[in-house]
Short mmCIF file of C-alpha atoms in Angstrom, two decimals:
data_model
loop_
_atom_site.label_atom_id
_atom_site.label_comp_id
_atom_site.label_asym_id
_atom_site.label_seq_id
_atom_site.Cartn_x
_atom_site.Cartn_y
_atom_site.Cartn_z
CA MET G 1142 35.08 18.10 56.26
CA LYS G 1143 33.27 21.43 56.56
CA ASN G 1144 30.45 22.56 54.30
CA LYS G 1145 29.53 19.14 53.00
CA LYS G 1146 27.09 19.34 50.13
CA LYS G 1147 23.66 18.16 51.23
CA ILE G 1148 22.16 15.74 48.70
CA LEU G 1149 18.71 14.18 48.49
CA ILE G 1150 18.49 11.03 46.34
CA ARG G 1151 15.11 9.53 45.43
CA ILE G 1152 14.28 6.03 44.21
CA GLY G 1153 11.32 3.69 44.66
CA SER G 1154 12.99 0.92 46.68
CA MET G 1155 16.19 -1.10 46.74
CA ARG G 1156 14.74 -4.07 44.87
CA HIS G 1157 16.94 -6.28 42.71
CA GLY G 1158 16.98 -4.13 39.58
CA GLY G 1159 19.80 -2.73 37.48
CA ALA G 1160 19.29 0.91 38.50
CA GLU G 1161 19.19 -0.06 42.19
CA LYS G 1162 22.40 -2.08 41.84
CA VAL G 1163 24.13 0.79 40.07
CA LEU G 1164 23.01 3.26 42.76
CA VAL G 1165 24.26 1.13 45.65
CA THR G 1166 27.58 0.56 43.85
CA PHE G 1167 27.90 4.32 43.42
CA LEU G 1168 27.13 5.01 47.10
CA LYS G 1169 29.56 2.34 48.32
CA ASN G 1170 32.37 4.00 46.40
CA LEU G 1171 31.79 7.57 47.52
CA PRO G 1172 34.11 9.07 50.15
CA GLU G 1173 31.97 9.18 53.28
CA ASP G 1174 33.42 12.48 54.53
CA LYS G 1175 32.60 14.50 51.40
CA TYR G 1176 28.78 14.60 51.22
CA GLU G 1177 25.75 14.50 53.50
CA ILE G 1178 23.31 12.19 51.74
CA ASP G 1179 19.65 11.44 52.48
CA LEU G 1180 18.27 8.52 50.46
CA LEU G 1181 14.46 8.70 50.30
CA LEU G 1182 12.67 5.48 49.34
CA ASN G 1183 8.99 5.20 48.55
CA LEU G 1184 9.14 1.69 49.99
CA TYR G 1185 11.71 0.53 52.54
CA SER G 1186 12.39 -2.88 51.00
CA GLY G 1187 14.71 -4.67 48.62
CA LYS G 1188 17.69 -6.98 48.46
CA TYR G 1189 20.19 -4.12 48.25
CA LEU G 1190 19.16 -2.42 51.52
CA PRO G 1191 21.96 -4.10 53.53
CA GLU G 1192 24.55 -2.80 51.06
CA ILE G 1193 23.74 0.87 51.59
CA PRO G 1194 26.69 2.45 53.46
CA SER G 1195 25.95 3.16 57.12
CA TRP G 1196 26.77 6.86 56.73
CA VAL G 1197 23.92 7.34 54.22
CA ASN G 1198 20.72 8.42 56.01
CA VAL G 1199 17.84 6.28 54.72
CA LEU G 1200 14.31 7.70 54.87
CA TYR G 1201 11.09 6.14 53.55
CA LEU G 1202 7.39 6.70 52.96
CA ASN G 1203 6.27 3.09 53.58
CA ARG G 1204 7.77 -0.12 54.95
CA GLY G 1205 7.31 -3.71 53.82
CA GLU G 1206 7.62 -5.71 50.64
CA MET G 1207 6.16 -4.68 47.31
CA ILE G 1208 2.58 -5.93 46.85
CA THR G 1209 2.24 -7.45 43.39
CA THR G 1210 -1.06 -9.32 43.84
CA ASN G 1211 -4.68 -8.22 44.22
CA ARG G 1212 -5.61 -10.59 47.03
CA PRO G 1213 -8.49 -9.15 49.11
CA GLN G 1214 -6.36 -9.05 52.28
CA ASP G 1215 -3.68 -6.98 50.49
CA ILE G 1216 -5.97 -4.38 48.92
CA PRO G 1217 -6.31 -2.02 51.96
CA LYS G 1218 -2.54 -1.75 52.45
CA LYS G 1219 -1.94 -1.39 48.72
CA ALA G 1220 -4.62 1.32 48.46
CA PHE G 1221 -3.17 3.19 51.45
CA ARG G 1222 0.30 3.23 49.89
CA VAL G 1223 -1.01 4.52 46.56
CA ILE G 1224 -3.13 7.26 48.18
CA TYR G 1225 -0.40 8.29 50.63
CA GLN G 1226 2.33 8.48 47.99
CA GLY G 1227 -0.04 10.22 45.58
CA LEU G 1228 -0.91 12.82 48.23
CA LEU G 1229 2.77 13.59 48.93
CA LYS G 1230 3.46 13.82 45.21
CA ARG G 1231 0.57 16.23 44.68
CA PHE G 1232 1.45 18.31 47.74
CA PRO G 1233 5.27 18.10 47.95
CA SER G 1234 5.42 20.77 50.67
CA LEU G 1235 3.94 18.17 53.07
CA LEU G 1236 6.73 15.73 52.23
CA TYR G 1237 9.45 18.31 52.70
CA LYS G 1238 7.97 19.53 55.98
CA PHE G 1239 7.06 16.28 57.73
CA ILE G 1240 9.40 13.64 56.21
CA LEU G 1241 12.43 15.74 55.32
CA LYS G 1242 12.01 18.13 58.29
CA ASN G 1243 12.42 21.28 56.15
CA LYS G 1244 16.02 20.39 55.34
CA LYS G 1245 17.65 22.53 52.67
CA TYR G 1246 19.45 20.47 50.02
CA ASP G 1247 22.12 21.66 47.62
CA ILE G 1248 21.43 18.81 45.18
CA GLU G 1249 18.25 16.84 44.50
CA PHE G 1250 18.92 13.68 42.53
CA ALA G 1251 16.36 11.43 40.82
CA ALA G 1252 18.10 8.06 40.57
CA ILE G 1253 15.61 6.82 37.95
CA HIS G 1254 13.48 8.56 35.32
CA GLY G 1255 10.25 7.82 37.20
CA PHE G 1256 11.04 10.50 39.79
CA ARG G 1257 11.20 13.31 37.25
CA ASP G 1258 8.12 15.13 38.54
CA GLU G 1259 8.90 14.58 42.24
CA ILE G 1260 12.25 16.37 41.86
CA LEU G 1261 11.13 19.06 39.42
CA ASP G 1262 8.14 19.89 41.66
CA SER G 1263 10.34 20.26 44.74
CA PRO G 1264 9.55 23.38 46.79
CA LEU G 1265 13.33 23.96 47.05
CA ARG G 1266 13.82 26.33 44.16
CA SER G 1267 17.52 26.96 44.87
CA SER G 1268 18.66 23.31 44.76
CA LYS G 1269 20.44 21.96 41.68
CA LYS G 1270 18.62 19.02 40.14
CA ILE G 1271 20.05 15.88 38.51
CA ILE G 1272 18.35 12.87 36.92
CA TRP G 1273 19.81 9.50 35.94
CA ILE G 1274 18.20 7.94 32.83
CA HIS G 1275 18.70 4.16 32.74
CA ASN G 1276 16.13 3.24 30.07
CA ASP G 1277 15.13 3.96 26.52
CA LEU G 1278 12.17 6.21 27.38
CA ARG G 1279 10.48 5.35 24.11
CA LYS G 1280 9.97 1.81 25.43
CA THR G 1281 9.43 1.52 29.17
CA GLU G 1282 7.50 -0.99 31.26
CA PHE G 1283 4.36 1.05 31.83
CA HIS G 1284 4.55 4.07 29.53
CA ASN G 1285 6.21 5.09 26.27
CA TYR G 1286 7.29 8.74 26.44
CA THR G 1287 6.43 11.22 23.69
CA ASP G 1288 8.79 13.97 22.49
CA ASP G 1289 6.97 16.53 24.63
CA GLU G 1290 7.23 14.34 27.72
CA ILE G 1291 10.96 13.76 27.18
CA CYS G 1292 11.50 17.50 26.72
CA ARG G 1293 10.28 18.01 30.30
CA PHE G 1294 13.55 16.42 31.47
CA PHE G 1295 15.36 19.55 30.29
CA GLY G 1296 14.05 21.16 33.48
CA PHE G 1297 16.96 19.41 35.25
CA ASP G 1298 20.38 21.01 35.56
CA LYS G 1299 22.06 17.77 34.48
CA ILE G 1300 20.68 14.72 32.68
CA LEU G 1301 22.86 11.63 33.12
CA VAL G 1302 22.35 9.07 30.36
CA ILE G 1303 23.95 5.65 30.19
CA SER G 1304 24.23 4.98 26.46
CA GLU G 1305 25.01 6.70 23.19
CA TYR G 1306 21.56 5.74 21.89
CA ILE G 1307 19.76 7.59 24.72
CA GLN G 1308 22.19 10.50 24.47
CA LYS G 1309 21.40 11.00 20.77
CA ASP G 1310 17.66 10.84 21.45
CA PHE G 1311 17.95 13.68 23.97
CA GLU G 1312 20.34 15.68 21.77
CA ASN G 1313 17.88 15.49 18.86
CA LEU G 1314 15.20 17.03 21.08
CA ALA G 1315 17.41 19.75 22.58
CA LYS G 1316 16.37 23.18 21.29
CA THR G 1317 19.37 25.18 22.53
CA ASN G 1318 23.06 24.69 23.30
CA LYS G 1319 22.22 25.18 26.96
CA GLU G 1320 19.90 22.17 26.83
CA ARG G 1321 22.50 20.11 24.93
CA GLN G 1322 25.10 20.88 27.59
CA LYS G 1323 22.84 19.39 30.26
CA ILE G 1324 23.18 15.92 28.71
CA VAL G 1325 26.10 13.86 30.02
CA ARG G 1326 26.85 10.25 29.14
CA ILE G 1327 28.12 8.33 32.16
CA TYR G 1328 29.05 4.66 32.08
CA ASN G 1329 27.39 2.75 34.89
CA PRO G 1330 29.74 2.12 37.82
CA LEU G 1331 30.74 -1.55 37.63
CA ASP G 1332 33.16 -3.22 40.03
CA THR G 1333 34.95 -5.68 37.73
CA ARG G 1334 37.30 -6.82 40.49
CA ASP G 1335 34.33 -7.76 42.66
CA ILE G 1336 32.67 -9.61 39.75
CA LEU G 1337 35.79 -11.69 39.05
CA CYS G 1338 36.28 -12.48 42.73
CA LYS G 1339 32.64 -13.50 43.32
CA SER G 1340 32.62 -15.70 40.21
CA LEU G 1341 35.11 -18.03 41.92
CA GLN G 1342 32.66 -19.06 44.64
CA PRO G 1343 31.40 -22.64 44.32
CA VAL G 1344 27.86 -23.20 43.08
CA ASP G 1345 25.82 -26.37 42.82
CA ILE G 1346 24.77 -26.83 39.19
CA GLU G 1347 23.69 -30.18 37.83
CA THR G 1348 25.92 -30.97 34.84
CA VAL G 1349 24.65 -33.50 32.35
CA GLY G 1350 26.95 -32.67 29.45
CA LEU G 1351 24.48 -30.32 27.73
CA PRO G 1352 25.28 -26.71 26.73
CA ILE G 1353 24.00 -24.23 29.31
CA PHE G 1354 22.43 -20.89 28.36
CA LEU G 1355 22.17 -18.35 31.18
CA SER G 1356 20.03 -15.22 31.43
CA VAL G 1357 19.94 -12.85 34.40
CA GLY G 1358 17.53 -10.05 35.25
CA THR G 1359 14.41 -8.90 37.04
CA VAL G 1360 11.51 -11.07 35.89
CA PHE G 1361 9.47 -8.47 34.00
CA PRO G 1362 8.01 -8.79 30.48
CA GLN G 1363 10.73 -6.32 29.40
CA LYS G 1364 13.38 -9.03 29.82
CA GLY G 1365 11.74 -11.38 27.31
CA PHE G 1366 12.22 -14.55 29.36
CA ASP G 1367 8.93 -15.82 27.95
CA ARG G 1368 10.45 -15.61 24.46
CA LEU G 1369 13.52 -17.46 25.70
CA LEU G 1370 11.43 -20.35 27.04
CA LYS G 1371 9.42 -20.65 23.81
CA VAL G 1372 12.63 -20.72 21.77
CA HIS G 1373 14.07 -23.33 24.13
CA LYS G 1374 11.02 -25.57 23.60
CA ARG G 1375 11.23 -25.14 19.83
CA LEU G 1376 14.90 -26.13 19.77
CA LEU G 1377 14.27 -29.16 22.00
CA ASP G 1378 11.53 -30.30 19.62
CA GLU G 1379 14.09 -30.11 16.81
CA GLY G 1380 16.53 -32.31 18.73
CA CYS G 1381 18.86 -29.44 19.76
CA PHE G 1382 19.33 -30.38 23.40
CA HIS G 1383 20.54 -27.83 25.97
CA ARG G 1384 19.61 -26.32 29.32
CA ILE G 1385 18.41 -22.89 30.43
CA LEU G 1386 19.22 -21.12 33.70
CA ILE G 1387 17.39 -17.91 34.62
CA ALA G 1388 18.56 -15.97 37.68
CA GLY G 1389 16.19 -13.29 38.92
CA ASP G 1390 12.87 -12.55 40.56
CA GLY G 1391 10.05 -10.10 39.93
CA TYR G 1392 6.30 -9.70 39.59
CA ASP G 1393 6.20 -11.94 36.49
CA PHE G 1394 7.97 -14.87 38.18
CA GLU G 1395 4.81 -16.95 38.73
CA ASN G 1396 3.72 -16.40 35.13
CA LEU G 1397 7.14 -17.60 33.97
CA LYS G 1398 6.83 -20.73 36.13
CA LYS G 1399 3.37 -21.34 34.67
CA LEU G 1400 4.70 -20.99 31.12
CA ARG G 1401 7.52 -23.40 31.89
CA SER G 1402 4.93 -25.94 33.09
CA GLU G 1403 2.65 -25.39 30.08
CA LEU G 1404 5.57 -25.99 27.72
CA GLY G 1405 6.59 -29.12 29.63
CA ILE G 1406 10.19 -27.99 30.07
CA GLU G 1407 10.57 -28.20 33.88
CA ASN G 1408 13.45 -30.68 33.52
CA THR G 1409 15.54 -28.45 31.27
CA VAL G 1410 14.79 -24.95 32.62
CA GLU G 1411 15.94 -23.95 36.09
CA LEU G 1412 14.44 -20.79 37.57
CA LEU G 1413 16.97 -19.84 40.23
CA GLY G 1414 15.10 -16.86 41.69
CA PHE G 1415 17.06 -13.92 43.02
CA THR G 1416 20.69 -14.43 43.98
CA ASP G 1417 23.00 -11.70 45.25
CA ASN G 1418 25.86 -13.45 43.47
CA PRO G 1419 24.95 -14.69 39.98
CA TYR G 1420 28.57 -14.68 38.81
CA PRO G 1421 29.39 -18.38 39.48
CA TYR G 1422 26.45 -19.17 37.17
CA PHE G 1423 28.02 -16.98 34.49
CA LYS G 1424 31.24 -18.92 34.94
CA ALA G 1425 29.45 -22.29 34.67
CA ALA G 1426 27.36 -21.34 31.61
CA ASP G 1427 28.47 -21.84 28.02
CA PHE G 1428 26.44 -18.93 26.64
CA TYR G 1429 24.87 -15.76 28.01
CA VAL G 1430 21.54 -14.76 26.39
CA LEU G 1431 20.06 -11.26 26.55
CA SER G 1432 16.47 -11.81 25.41
CA SER G 1433 15.19 -8.31 26.29
CA ARG G 1434 12.46 -6.50 24.39
CA TYR G 1435 14.05 -3.15 25.32
CA GLU G 1436 16.79 -1.78 27.58
CA GLY G 1437 18.62 1.44 28.32
CA TYR G 1438 22.10 0.09 28.69
CA PRO G 1439 22.07 -3.54 29.85
CA THR G 1440 24.84 -3.58 32.47
CA VAL G 1441 24.52 -7.35 32.66
CA LEU G 1442 26.26 -7.54 29.26
CA PHE G 1443 29.34 -5.85 30.73
CA GLU G 1444 29.27 -8.51 33.44
CA ALA G 1445 29.17 -11.19 30.74
CA VAL G 1446 32.03 -9.46 28.89
CA THR G 1447 34.05 -9.22 32.12
CA LEU G 1448 33.67 -12.98 32.56
CA GLN G 1449 34.40 -13.58 28.85
CA LYS G 1450 31.17 -15.39 28.08
CA ASN G 1451 29.86 -16.27 24.64
CA ILE G 1452 27.07 -13.72 24.18
CA ILE G 1453 23.82 -13.73 22.20
CA ALA G 1454 21.90 -10.46 22.53
CA THR G 1455 18.78 -8.96 20.99
CA GLU G 1456 19.32 -5.62 19.30
CA VAL G 1457 18.11 -3.21 21.97
CA SER G 1458 19.44 0.16 23.15
CA GLY G 1459 23.09 -0.02 24.17
CA VAL G 1460 23.88 -3.46 22.75
CA ARG G 1461 25.74 -2.34 19.60
CA GLU G 1462 27.73 0.13 21.66
CA MET G 1463 28.61 -2.46 24.31
CA LEU G 1464 29.44 -5.29 21.93
CA LEU G 1465 31.37 -3.04 19.52
CA GLU G 1466 28.93 -3.50 16.63
CA GLY G 1467 29.04 -7.28 17.06
CA GLU G 1468 32.80 -7.71 17.57
CA LEU G 1469 32.36 -9.11 21.10
CA GLY G 1470 29.16 -11.10 20.72
CA LEU G 1471 26.34 -12.15 18.42
CA ILE G 1472 23.65 -9.48 17.98
CA VAL G 1473 20.32 -10.86 16.77
CA GLU G 1474 17.00 -9.40 15.66
CA ASN G 1475 14.84 -8.22 18.55
CA SER G 1476 12.24 -10.97 18.19
CA GLU G 1477 11.52 -14.54 19.17
CA GLU G 1478 12.78 -15.61 15.76
CA GLY G 1479 15.99 -13.65 16.27
CA ILE G 1480 16.66 -15.39 19.60
CA TYR G 1481 15.89 -18.75 17.97
CA GLN G 1482 18.34 -18.16 15.11
CA GLY G 1483 21.07 -17.05 17.50
CA MET G 1484 20.71 -20.00 19.87
CA LYS G 1485 20.44 -22.45 16.99
CA LYS G 1486 23.69 -21.09 15.55
CA ALA G 1487 25.35 -21.50 18.97
CA LEU G 1488 24.23 -25.12 19.23
CA ALA G 1489 24.88 -26.11 15.62
CA SER G 1490 28.16 -24.24 15.11
CA PRO G 1491 29.76 -23.40 18.48
CA GLN G 1492 33.11 -22.91 16.73
CA LEU G 1493 31.74 -19.64 15.29
CA PHE G 1494 32.05 -18.16 18.79
CA GLU G 1495 35.81 -18.75 18.91
CA ALA G 1496 36.42 -15.40 17.20
CA TYR G 1497 34.38 -13.63 19.90
CA GLN G 1498 36.38 -15.42 22.59
CA SER G 1499 39.65 -14.31 21.02
CA ARG G 1500 38.54 -10.67 21.06
CA LEU G 1501 37.11 -10.88 24.59
CA LYS G 1502 40.42 -12.16 25.97
CA ASN G 1503 42.20 -9.06 24.63
CA TYR G 1504 39.45 -6.55 25.37
CA GLU G 1505 39.90 -3.73 27.88
CA MET G 1506 36.81 -2.09 29.35
CA PRO G 1507 36.27 1.51 28.12
CA PHE G 1508 35.82 2.65 31.73
CA ASN G 1509 36.52 1.62 35.26
CA LEU G 1510 34.66 1.96 38.52
CA ASP G 1511 36.80 4.82 39.84
CA ASN G 1512 36.39 6.89 36.68
CA SER G 1513 32.61 6.44 36.62
CA VAL G 1514 32.23 7.49 40.27
CA LYS G 1515 34.62 10.44 39.83
CA SER G 1516 32.69 11.62 36.76
CA ILE G 1517 29.45 11.81 38.75
CA MET G 1518 31.23 13.44 41.70
CA ASN G 1519 32.65 16.10 39.36
CA ILE G 1520 29.16 16.90 38.12
CA ILE G 1521 27.87 17.21 41.71
CA ASP G 1522 30.84 19.35 42.76
CA GLU G 1523 30.56 21.73 39.80
CA LEU G 1524 26.83 22.43 40.15
#
């Protein structure tokens, strides 16, 4: 195909996070003859690297795994990465000259909110600029954005948001119709057929006749796994016996293992680490628990809905929208006490979840993979 649009996409790495999974799903479902895509990573690492289509050109600033410790032997490499990336961010013309070889892009695309400045400060003034917002910016891992900071996102030509909650936040800050028209809600691409197929694979889970609660996600404080373990201990002490499975890895993994040991719950909590196919665990579990402190639009809940799991979810951004105001699952207060009350209800009165199951069996997703990908393609094509 002649005159392919040239697109630069930026993201930190291809680690096992929700935004990274969504991006690779999007890329895998693009027609390979339509666009010329360069994917620029700050760090060439992550579990999703092998899934990037071969026709996507992958560039990077550094190689190797993410350094999450401050061991003396790691400090020089960590310092070099920070200084090098900081230099290229401060002087973007160096990046575009030496890494990107002065290539002229039609579209520059920040795949997560953290690359706002890198794209807006691009020396390519003629390129159209898109950003994909996956989180509630009021509550992010390292920084809570103010109104003024969020308004800077209106420098983009299109702002893709993944939930009604985030959309309304941006719309409330928009000063003109032109700014309002930049905001587009896009459901995350989710391959339900692939989820259902992968869930059928066998998995070795010890079954001892106890209810199993599953939670899946990158092991960051955001996900609230520490709250989940404390609630688990409290329920065990009350004689409400059950098991916990947590699938995921991240910089807080060792702290979570330490907490499990301190609470004396090693025999009833299994930390599975990262798995590229968590869906058999969904299938084996009795309940799915979202214990997050905040989210943007927790895609994992759609995976739980696809597999018709009994759901308990803290009230964070996107949950009411996804669970139809509590029609498809139990929404609890966003606190340790809320998680405790929800899990206790599940253990004491599991029959209360039969109504959710009935609705889940008849529920049709409000989107499909093809529509989500086509929506983003339309935005790219029209810019």
